[in-house]
Structures are given as structure tokens and as C-alpha cells.
PDB file of C-alpha atoms in Angstrom:
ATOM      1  CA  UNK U   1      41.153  11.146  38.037  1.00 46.00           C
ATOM      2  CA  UNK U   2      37.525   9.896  39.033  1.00 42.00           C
ATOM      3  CA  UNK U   3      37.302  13.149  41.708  1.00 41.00           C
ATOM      4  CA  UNK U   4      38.404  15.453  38.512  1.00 44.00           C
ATOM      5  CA  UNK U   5      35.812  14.138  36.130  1.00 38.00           C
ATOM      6  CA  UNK U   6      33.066  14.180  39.257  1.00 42.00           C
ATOM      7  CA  UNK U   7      33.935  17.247  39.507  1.00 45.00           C
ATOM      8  CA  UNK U   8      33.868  18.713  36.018  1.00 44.00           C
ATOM      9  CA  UNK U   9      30.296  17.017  35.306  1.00 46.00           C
ATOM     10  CA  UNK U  10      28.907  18.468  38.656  1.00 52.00           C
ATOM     11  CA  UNK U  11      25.851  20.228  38.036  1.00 49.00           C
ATOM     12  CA  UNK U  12      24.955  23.344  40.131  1.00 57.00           C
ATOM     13  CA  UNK U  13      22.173  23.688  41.563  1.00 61.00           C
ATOM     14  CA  UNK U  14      20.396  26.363  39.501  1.00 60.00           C
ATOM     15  CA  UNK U  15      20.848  24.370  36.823  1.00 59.00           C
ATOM     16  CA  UNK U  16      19.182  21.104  38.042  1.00 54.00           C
ATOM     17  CA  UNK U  17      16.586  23.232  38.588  1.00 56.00           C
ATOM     18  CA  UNK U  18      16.488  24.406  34.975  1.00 55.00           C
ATOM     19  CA  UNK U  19      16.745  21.215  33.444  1.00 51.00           C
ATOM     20  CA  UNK U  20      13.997  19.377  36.263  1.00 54.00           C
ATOM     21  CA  UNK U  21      12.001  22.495  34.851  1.00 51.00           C
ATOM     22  CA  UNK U  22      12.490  22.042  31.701  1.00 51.00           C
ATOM     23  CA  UNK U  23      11.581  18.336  31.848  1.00 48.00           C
ATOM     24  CA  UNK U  24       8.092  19.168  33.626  1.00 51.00           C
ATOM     25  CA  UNK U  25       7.130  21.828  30.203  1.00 45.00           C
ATOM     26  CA  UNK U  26       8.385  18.645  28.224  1.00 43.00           C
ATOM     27  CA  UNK U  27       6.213  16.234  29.793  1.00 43.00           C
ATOM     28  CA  UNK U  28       3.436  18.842  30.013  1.00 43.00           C
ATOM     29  CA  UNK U  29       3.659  19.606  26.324  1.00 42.00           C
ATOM     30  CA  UNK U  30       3.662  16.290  25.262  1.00 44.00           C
ATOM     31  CA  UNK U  31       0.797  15.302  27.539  1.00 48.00           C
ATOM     32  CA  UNK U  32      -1.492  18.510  26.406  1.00 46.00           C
ATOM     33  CA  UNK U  33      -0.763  18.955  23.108  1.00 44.00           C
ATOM     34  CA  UNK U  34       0.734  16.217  21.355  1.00 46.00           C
ATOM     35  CA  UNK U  35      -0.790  13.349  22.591  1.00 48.00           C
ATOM     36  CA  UNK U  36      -3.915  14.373  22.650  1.00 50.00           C
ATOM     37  CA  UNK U  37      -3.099  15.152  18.356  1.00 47.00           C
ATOM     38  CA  UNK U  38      -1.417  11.951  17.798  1.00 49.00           C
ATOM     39  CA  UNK U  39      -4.168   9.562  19.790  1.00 51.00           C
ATOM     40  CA  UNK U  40      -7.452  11.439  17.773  1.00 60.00           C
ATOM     41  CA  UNK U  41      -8.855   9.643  16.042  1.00 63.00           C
ATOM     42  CA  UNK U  42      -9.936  10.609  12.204  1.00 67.00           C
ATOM     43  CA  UNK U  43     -12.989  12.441  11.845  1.00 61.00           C
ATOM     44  CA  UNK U  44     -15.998  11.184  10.812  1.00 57.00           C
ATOM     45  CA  UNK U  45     -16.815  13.986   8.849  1.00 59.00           C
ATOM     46  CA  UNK U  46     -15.738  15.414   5.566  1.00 56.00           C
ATOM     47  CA  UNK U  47     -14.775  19.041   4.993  1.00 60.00           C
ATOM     48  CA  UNK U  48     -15.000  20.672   1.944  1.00 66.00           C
ATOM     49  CA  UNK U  49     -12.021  19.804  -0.505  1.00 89.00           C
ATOM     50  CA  UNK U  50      -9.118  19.168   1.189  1.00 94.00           C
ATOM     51  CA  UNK U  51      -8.407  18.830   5.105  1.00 95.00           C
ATOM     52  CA  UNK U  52      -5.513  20.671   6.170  1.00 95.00           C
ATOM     53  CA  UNK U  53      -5.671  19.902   9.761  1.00 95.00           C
ATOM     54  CA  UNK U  54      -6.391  16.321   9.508  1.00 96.00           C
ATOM     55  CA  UNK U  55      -3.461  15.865   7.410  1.00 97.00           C
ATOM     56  CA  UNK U  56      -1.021  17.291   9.855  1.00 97.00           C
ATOM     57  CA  UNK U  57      -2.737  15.161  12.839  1.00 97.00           C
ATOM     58  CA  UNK U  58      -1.897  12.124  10.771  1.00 98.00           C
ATOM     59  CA  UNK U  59       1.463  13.617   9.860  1.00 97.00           C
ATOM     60  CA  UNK U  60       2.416  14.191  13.432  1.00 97.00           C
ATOM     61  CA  UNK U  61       0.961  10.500  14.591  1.00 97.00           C
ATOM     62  CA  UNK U  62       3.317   9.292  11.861  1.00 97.00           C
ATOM     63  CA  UNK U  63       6.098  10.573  12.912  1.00 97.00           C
ATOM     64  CA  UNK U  64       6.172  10.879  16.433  1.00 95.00           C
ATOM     65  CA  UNK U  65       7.126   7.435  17.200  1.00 91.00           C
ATOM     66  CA  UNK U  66      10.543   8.037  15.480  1.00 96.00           C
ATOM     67  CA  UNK U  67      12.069   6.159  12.637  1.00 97.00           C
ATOM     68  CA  UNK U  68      10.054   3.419  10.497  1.00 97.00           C
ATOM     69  CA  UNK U  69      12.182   0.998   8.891  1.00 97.00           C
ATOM     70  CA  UNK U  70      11.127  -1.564   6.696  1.00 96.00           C
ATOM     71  CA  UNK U  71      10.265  -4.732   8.658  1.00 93.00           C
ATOM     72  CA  UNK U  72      10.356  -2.823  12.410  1.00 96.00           C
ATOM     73  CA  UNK U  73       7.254  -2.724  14.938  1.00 96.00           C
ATOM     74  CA  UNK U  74       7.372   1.168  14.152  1.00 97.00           C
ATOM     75  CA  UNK U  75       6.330   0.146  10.704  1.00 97.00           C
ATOM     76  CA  UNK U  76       3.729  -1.969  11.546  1.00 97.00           C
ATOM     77  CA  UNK U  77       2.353   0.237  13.955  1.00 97.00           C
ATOM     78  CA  UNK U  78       2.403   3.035  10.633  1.00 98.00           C
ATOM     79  CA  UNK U  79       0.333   0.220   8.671  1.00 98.00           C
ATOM     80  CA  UNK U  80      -2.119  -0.213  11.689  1.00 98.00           C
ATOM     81  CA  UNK U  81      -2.669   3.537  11.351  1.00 98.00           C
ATOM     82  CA  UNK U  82      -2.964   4.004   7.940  1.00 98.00           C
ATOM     83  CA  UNK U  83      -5.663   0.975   8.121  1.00 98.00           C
ATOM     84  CA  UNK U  84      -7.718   3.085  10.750  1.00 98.00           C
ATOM     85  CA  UNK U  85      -7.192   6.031   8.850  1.00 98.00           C
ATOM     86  CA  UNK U  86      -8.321   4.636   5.135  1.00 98.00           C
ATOM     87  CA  UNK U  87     -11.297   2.995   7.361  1.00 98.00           C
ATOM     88  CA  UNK U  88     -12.900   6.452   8.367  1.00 97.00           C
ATOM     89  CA  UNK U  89     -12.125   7.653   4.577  1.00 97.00           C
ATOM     90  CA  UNK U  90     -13.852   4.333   3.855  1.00 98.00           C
ATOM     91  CA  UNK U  91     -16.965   5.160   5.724  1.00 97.00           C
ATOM     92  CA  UNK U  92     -17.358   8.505   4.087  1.00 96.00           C
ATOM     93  CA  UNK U  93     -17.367   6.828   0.580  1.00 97.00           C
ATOM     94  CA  UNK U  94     -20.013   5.105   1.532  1.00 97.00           C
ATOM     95  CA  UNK U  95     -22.085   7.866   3.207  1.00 96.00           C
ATOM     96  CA  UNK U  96     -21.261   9.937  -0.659  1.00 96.00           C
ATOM     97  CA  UNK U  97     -22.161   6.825  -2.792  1.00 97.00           C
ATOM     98  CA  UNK U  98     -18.243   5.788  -3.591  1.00 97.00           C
ATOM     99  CA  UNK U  99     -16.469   2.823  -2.581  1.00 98.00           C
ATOM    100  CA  UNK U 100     -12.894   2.378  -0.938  1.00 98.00           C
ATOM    101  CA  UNK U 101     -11.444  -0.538  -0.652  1.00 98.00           C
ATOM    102  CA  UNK U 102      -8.107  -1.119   1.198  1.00 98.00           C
ATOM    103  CA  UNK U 103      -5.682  -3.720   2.579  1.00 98.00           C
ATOM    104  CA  UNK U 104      -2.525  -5.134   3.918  1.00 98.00           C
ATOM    105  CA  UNK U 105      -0.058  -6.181   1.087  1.00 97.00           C
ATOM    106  CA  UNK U 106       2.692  -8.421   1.666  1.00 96.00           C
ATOM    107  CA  UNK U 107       5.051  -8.300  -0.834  1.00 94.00           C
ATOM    108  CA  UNK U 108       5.657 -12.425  -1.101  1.00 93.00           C
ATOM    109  CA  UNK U 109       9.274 -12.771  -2.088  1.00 93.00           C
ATOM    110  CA  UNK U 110      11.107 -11.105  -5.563  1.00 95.00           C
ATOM    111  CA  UNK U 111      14.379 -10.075  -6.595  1.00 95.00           C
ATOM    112  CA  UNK U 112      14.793  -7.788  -9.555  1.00 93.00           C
ATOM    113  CA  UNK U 113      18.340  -5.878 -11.363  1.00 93.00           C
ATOM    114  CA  UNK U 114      18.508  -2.525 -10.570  1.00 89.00           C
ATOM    115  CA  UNK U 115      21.227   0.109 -12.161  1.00 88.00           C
ATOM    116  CA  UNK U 116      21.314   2.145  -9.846  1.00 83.00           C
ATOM    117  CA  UNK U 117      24.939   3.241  -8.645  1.00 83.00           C
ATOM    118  CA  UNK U 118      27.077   0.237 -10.682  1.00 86.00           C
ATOM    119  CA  UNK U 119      23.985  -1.908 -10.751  1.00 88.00           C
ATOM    120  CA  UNK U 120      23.008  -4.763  -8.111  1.00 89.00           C
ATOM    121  CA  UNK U 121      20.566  -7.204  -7.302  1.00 94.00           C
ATOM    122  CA  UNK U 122      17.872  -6.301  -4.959  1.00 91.00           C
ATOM    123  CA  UNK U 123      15.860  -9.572  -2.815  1.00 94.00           C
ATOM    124  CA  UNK U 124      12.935  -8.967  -0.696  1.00 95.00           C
ATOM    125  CA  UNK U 125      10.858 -11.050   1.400  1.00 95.00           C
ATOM    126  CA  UNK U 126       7.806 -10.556   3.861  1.00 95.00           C
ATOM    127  CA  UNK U 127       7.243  -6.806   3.489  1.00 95.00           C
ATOM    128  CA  UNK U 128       4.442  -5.108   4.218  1.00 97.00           C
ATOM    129  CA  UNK U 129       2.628  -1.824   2.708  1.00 98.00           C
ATOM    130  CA  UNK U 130      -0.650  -0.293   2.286  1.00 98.00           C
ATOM    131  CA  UNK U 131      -2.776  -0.339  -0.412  1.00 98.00           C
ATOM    132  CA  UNK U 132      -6.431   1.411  -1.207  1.00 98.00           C
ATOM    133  CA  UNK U 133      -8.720   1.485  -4.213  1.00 98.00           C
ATOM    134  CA  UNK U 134     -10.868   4.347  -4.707  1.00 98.00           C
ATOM    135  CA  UNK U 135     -14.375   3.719  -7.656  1.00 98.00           C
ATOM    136  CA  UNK U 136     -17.850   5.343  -8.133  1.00 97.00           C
ATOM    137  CA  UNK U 137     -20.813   3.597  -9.554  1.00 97.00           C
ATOM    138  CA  UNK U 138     -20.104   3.802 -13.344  1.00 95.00           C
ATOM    139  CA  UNK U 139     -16.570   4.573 -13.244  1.00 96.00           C
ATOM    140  CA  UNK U 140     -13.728   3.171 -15.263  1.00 96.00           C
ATOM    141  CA  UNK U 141     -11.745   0.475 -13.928  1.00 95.00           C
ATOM    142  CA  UNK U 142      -8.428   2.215 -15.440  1.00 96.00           C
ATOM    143  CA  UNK U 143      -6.873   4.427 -12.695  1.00 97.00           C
ATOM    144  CA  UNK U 144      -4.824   7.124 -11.743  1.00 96.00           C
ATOM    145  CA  UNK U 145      -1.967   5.626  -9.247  1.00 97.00           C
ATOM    146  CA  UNK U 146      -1.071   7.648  -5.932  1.00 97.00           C
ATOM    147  CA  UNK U 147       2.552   6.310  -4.672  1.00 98.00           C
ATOM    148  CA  UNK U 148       4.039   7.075  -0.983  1.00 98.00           C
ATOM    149  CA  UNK U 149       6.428   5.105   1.294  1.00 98.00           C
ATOM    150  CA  UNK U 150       5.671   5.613   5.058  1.00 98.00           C
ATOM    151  CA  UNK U 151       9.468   3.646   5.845  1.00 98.00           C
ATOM    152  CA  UNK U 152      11.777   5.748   6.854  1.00 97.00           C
ATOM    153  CA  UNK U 153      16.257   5.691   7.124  1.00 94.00           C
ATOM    154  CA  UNK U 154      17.532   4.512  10.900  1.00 94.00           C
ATOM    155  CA  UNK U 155      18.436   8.143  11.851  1.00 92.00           C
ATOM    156  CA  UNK U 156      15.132  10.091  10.859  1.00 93.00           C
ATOM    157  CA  UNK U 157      11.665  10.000  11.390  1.00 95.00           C
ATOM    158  CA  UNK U 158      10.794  11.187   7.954  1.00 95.00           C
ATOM    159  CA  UNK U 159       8.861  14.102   7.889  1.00 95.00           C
ATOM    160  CA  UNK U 160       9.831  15.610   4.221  1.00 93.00           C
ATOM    161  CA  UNK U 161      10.210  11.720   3.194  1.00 95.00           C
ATOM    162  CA  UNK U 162       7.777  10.635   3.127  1.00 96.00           C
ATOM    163  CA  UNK U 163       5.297  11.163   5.843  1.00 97.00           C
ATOM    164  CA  UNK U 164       3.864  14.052   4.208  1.00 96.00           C
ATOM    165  CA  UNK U 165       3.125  12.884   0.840  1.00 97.00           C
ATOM    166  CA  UNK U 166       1.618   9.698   2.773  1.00 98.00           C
ATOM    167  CA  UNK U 167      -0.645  12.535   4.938  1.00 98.00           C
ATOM    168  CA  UNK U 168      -1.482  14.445   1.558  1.00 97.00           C
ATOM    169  CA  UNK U 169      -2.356  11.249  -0.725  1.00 98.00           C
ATOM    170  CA  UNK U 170      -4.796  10.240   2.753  1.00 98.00           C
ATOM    171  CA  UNK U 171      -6.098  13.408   2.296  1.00 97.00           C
ATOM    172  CA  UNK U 172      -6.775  13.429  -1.353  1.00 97.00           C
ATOM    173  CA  UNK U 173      -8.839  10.121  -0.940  1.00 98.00           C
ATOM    174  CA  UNK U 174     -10.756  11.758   1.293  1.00 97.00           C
ATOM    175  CA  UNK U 175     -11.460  14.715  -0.467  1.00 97.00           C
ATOM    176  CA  UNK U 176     -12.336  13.364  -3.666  1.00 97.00           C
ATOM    177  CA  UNK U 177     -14.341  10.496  -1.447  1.00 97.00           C
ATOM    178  CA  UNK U 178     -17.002  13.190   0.027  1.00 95.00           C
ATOM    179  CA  UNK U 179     -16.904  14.687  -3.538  1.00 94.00           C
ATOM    180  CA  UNK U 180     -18.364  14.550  -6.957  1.00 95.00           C
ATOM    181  CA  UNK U 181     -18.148  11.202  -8.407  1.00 96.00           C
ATOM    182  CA  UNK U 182     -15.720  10.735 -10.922  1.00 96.00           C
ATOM    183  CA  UNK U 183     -14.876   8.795 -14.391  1.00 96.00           C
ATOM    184  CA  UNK U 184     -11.751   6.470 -13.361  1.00 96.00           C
ATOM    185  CA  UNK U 185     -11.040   4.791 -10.468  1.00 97.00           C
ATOM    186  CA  UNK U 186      -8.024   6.253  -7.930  1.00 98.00           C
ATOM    187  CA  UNK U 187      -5.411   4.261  -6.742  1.00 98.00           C
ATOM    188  CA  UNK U 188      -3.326   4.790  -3.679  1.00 98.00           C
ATOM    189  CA  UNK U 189       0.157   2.737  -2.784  1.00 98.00           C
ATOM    190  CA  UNK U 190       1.760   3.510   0.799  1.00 98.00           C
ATOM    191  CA  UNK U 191       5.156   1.415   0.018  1.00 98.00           C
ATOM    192  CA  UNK U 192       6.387   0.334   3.257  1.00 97.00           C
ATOM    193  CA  UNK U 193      10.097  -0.135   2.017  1.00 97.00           C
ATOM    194  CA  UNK U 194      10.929   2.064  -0.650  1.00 96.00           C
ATOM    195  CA  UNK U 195      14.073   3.451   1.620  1.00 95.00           C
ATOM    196  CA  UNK U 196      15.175  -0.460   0.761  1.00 92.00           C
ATOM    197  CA  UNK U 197      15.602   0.595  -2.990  1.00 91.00           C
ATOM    198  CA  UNK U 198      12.442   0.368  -3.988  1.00 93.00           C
ATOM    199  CA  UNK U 199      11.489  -3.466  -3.302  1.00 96.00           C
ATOM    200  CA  UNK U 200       7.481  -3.016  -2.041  1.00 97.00           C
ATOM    201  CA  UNK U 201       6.565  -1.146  -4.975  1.00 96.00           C
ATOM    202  CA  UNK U 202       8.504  -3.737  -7.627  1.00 96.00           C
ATOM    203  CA  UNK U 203       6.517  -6.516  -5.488  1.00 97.00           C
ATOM    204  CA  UNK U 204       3.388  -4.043  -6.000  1.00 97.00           C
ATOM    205  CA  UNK U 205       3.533  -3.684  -9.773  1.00 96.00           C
ATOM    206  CA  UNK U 206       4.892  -6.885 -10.616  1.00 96.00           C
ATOM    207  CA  UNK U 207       1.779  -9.015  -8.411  1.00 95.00           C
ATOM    208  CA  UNK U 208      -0.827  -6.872  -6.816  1.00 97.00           C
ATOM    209  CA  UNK U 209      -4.447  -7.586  -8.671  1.00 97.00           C
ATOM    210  CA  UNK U 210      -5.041  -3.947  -9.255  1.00 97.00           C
ATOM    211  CA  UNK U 211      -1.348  -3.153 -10.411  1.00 96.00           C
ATOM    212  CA  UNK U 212      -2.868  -4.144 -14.434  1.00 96.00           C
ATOM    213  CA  UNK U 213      -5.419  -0.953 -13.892  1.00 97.00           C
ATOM    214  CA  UNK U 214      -3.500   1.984 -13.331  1.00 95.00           C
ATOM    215  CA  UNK U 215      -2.433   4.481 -16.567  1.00 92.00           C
ATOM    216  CA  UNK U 216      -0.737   7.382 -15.039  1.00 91.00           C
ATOM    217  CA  UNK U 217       1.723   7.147 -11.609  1.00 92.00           C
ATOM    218  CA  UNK U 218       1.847  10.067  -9.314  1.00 93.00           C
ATOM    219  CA  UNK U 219       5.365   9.178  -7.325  1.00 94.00           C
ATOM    220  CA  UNK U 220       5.107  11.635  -4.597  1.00 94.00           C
ATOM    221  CA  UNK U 221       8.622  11.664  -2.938  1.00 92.00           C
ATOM    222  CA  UNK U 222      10.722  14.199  -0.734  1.00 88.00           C
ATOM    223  CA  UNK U 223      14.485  15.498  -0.541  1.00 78.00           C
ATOM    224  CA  UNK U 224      15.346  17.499   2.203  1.00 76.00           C
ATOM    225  CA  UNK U 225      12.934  19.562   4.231  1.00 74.00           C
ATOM    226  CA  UNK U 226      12.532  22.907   2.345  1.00 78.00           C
ATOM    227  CA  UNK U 227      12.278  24.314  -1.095  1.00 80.00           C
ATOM    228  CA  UNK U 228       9.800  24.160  -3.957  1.00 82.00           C
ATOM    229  CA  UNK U 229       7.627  21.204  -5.163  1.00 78.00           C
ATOM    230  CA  UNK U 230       9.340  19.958  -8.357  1.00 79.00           C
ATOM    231  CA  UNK U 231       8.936  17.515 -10.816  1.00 78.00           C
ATOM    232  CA  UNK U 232      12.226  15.720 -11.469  1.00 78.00           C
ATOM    233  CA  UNK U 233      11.767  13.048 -13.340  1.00 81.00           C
ATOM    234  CA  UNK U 234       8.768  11.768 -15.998  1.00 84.00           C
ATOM    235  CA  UNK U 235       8.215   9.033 -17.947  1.00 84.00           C
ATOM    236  CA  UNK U 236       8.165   9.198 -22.394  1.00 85.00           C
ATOM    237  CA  UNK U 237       4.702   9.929 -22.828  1.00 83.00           C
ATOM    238  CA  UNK U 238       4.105  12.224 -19.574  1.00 80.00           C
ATOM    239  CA  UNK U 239       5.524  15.456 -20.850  1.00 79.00           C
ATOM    240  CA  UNK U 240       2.112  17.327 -20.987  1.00 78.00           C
ATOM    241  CA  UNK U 241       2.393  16.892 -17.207  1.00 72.00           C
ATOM    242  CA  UNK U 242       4.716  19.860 -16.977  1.00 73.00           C
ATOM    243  CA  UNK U 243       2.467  22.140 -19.997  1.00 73.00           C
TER     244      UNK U 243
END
């Protein structure tokens, strides 16, 4: 009856007090330590080599809004980030005589065969990654291609995959931006639907102006949240990668 179930989901009143408590060191948390993490903004200077911390602030602003699937507000607001993000990396280039250059990408429309599982068709339209260019006076045009995806499944908000690797590529361009300059040029792709079998990078390699310049492709990718880093699959030619 209505009076049983009343009953049965009654809550005493230590317990109220528990949970109102527990509520208050939620709030409190959130409002001293991770907001104040997630709203920073990037710094404007560059530590030596590579920043730990400001890879986990970005990491934690990635994911804190929850899931990111392709085509949602949470993914735009994860391309609006990574576009203030790649802009402080941008003005360190500049301040170390390097040049990044980085943008939008909307992926147009495509459709392409895929065998994966018995094989289908995959058709995109109207999605939206991140892409960034990294050069020094003198250097090659040929690159070396960073890959991430910063979309996420429905039911996660992607930690492991992939908002570290898109943290740690960030990261990279701005070590290597406050650095020495270098020979080639340093490519960086933040697919913003690779969870959609892989339809912003086909759009980014079939169309993109810079997708004729890269040589070698560093997929950076996640499975689970634990274990060691691994390199599961290569192309032909790449088998000195694992010498």
C-alpha cells in the first residue's frame, strides 16, 4: 500500500542529517577545488619539457561536464576549450620564434565502406573537431601527425578515452612550442567523433589542406582505465616503431 512504501522509504533523522552533510562537503568540494581547476585558465608561461599539472587541469575541465557525444553542446563546449587552450600554446610559439596555427574543422559531408564487424557504410555530416599545425622558421612542411578524439560514448565521460591523450598531445605542443626549434612541422588532430566509427578523421584525411603533409600518424587511443601503454596495431612500414 502507499502507507507501506511511505513507510519503508522513510528516512530517519540521523540520516538526513548525514546525507544534508554530505551534500554541503559536495558542494564545498566542488566550489574549492574543482571549480576553481576546471575555470583556470592556461598559463601563460611555459615550463620546462612537459607540464604535468596543466595537463590534468585540462583533463579535469574536459571531463567534468560529463559525456561528449559527437554533435552535443558538451562537444562544442570541448572544441571552445581546446580553441582557448591551443590559443595560449599559440602565444608561446610566438614568444619562442615558432608558429601554431589552429582551427575549427567541419567535416562537410562523406560516406566511406568500413569492414569493421560484417562491413557497413558509414555517412557523416556537419561534424566538428579540432585541428592545429605546429612549424619553425626553416622547417619542413612534411609532418609528424598527433591523433585524439575528445567525443565520448552516452554513458561515460571519457577519461582513459580519450581525454587524456587529448590533455597529453596539448601538452606536447606546448612543450616542443617553448622548445628548440625543430626540422618538420607537427601536426595535431582532436577528432570530435571518432566514438561514431571513425567519421571526423576519414573527413580529416580525405579533405583537410594539411592532411597531404603528414608522414608518420601517432593514433593515441585508450581501452579501459588501467594497465600498460601498448602499441597494438602499426602500419607496413612502421615496424622500427617498436625496435
Amino acid at each position: 500500500s502507499t502507507l507501506q512504501m511511505a513507510r519503508a522509504t522513510r528516512v530517519s533523522a540521523p540520516r538526513k542529517a548525514l546525507l544534508l552533510a554530505g551534500a554541503i562537503l559536495a558542494c564545498l568540494a566542488h566550489n574549492l577545488v574543482l571549480a576553481p581547476l576546471v575555470h583556470a585558465a592556461p598559463s601563460a608561461a611555459a615550463a620546462p619539457g612537459f607540464d604535468t599539472a596543466e595537463a590534468q587541469r585540462l583533463l579535469l575541465a574536459l571531463c567534468v561536464g560529463g559525456p561528449r557525444i559527437a554533435g552535443s553542446q558538451a562537444a562544442s563546449a570541448a572544441v571552445a576549450l581546446l580553441l582557448r587552450e591551443l590559443g595560449a600554446v599559440s602565444e608561446l610559439a610566438r614568444a619562442a620564434g615558432a608558429t601554431l596555427e589552429f582551427e575549427a574543422v567541419d567535416s562537410g559531408h562523406g560516406s566511406f565502406e568500413t569492414d569493421f564487424l560484417d562491413g557497413f557504410t558509414n555517412s557523416y555530416q556537419g561534424v566538428v573537431s579540432v585541428a592545429a599545425r605546429l612549424t619553425w622558421p626553416g622547417a619542413a612542411r612534411e609532418a609528424v601527425l598527433l591523433s585524439s578524439h575528445f567525443d565520448t560514448w552516452s554513458s561515460s565521460p571519457g577519461a582513459s578515452d580519450d581525454a587524456v591523450h587529448v590533455a597529453t598531445t596539448v601538452g606536447v605542443l606546448r612543450a616542443l612550442a617553448a622548445g628548440p626549434a625543430r626540422g618538420v612541422s607537427v601536426l595535431a588532430f582532436f577528432s570530435g567523433a571518432e566514438e561514431s566509427n571513425w567519421v571526423a578523421a576519414h573527413a580529416f584525411a580525405t579533405r583537410h589542406r594539411w592532411a597531404a603533409d603528414y608522414r608518420a600518424v601517432l593514433n593515441l587511443e585508450a581501452i579501459g582505465a588501467g594497465g600498460d601503454l601498448v602499441a597494438f596495431q602499426m602500419g607496413p612500414r612502421a615496424g622500427w616503431l617498436a625496435s
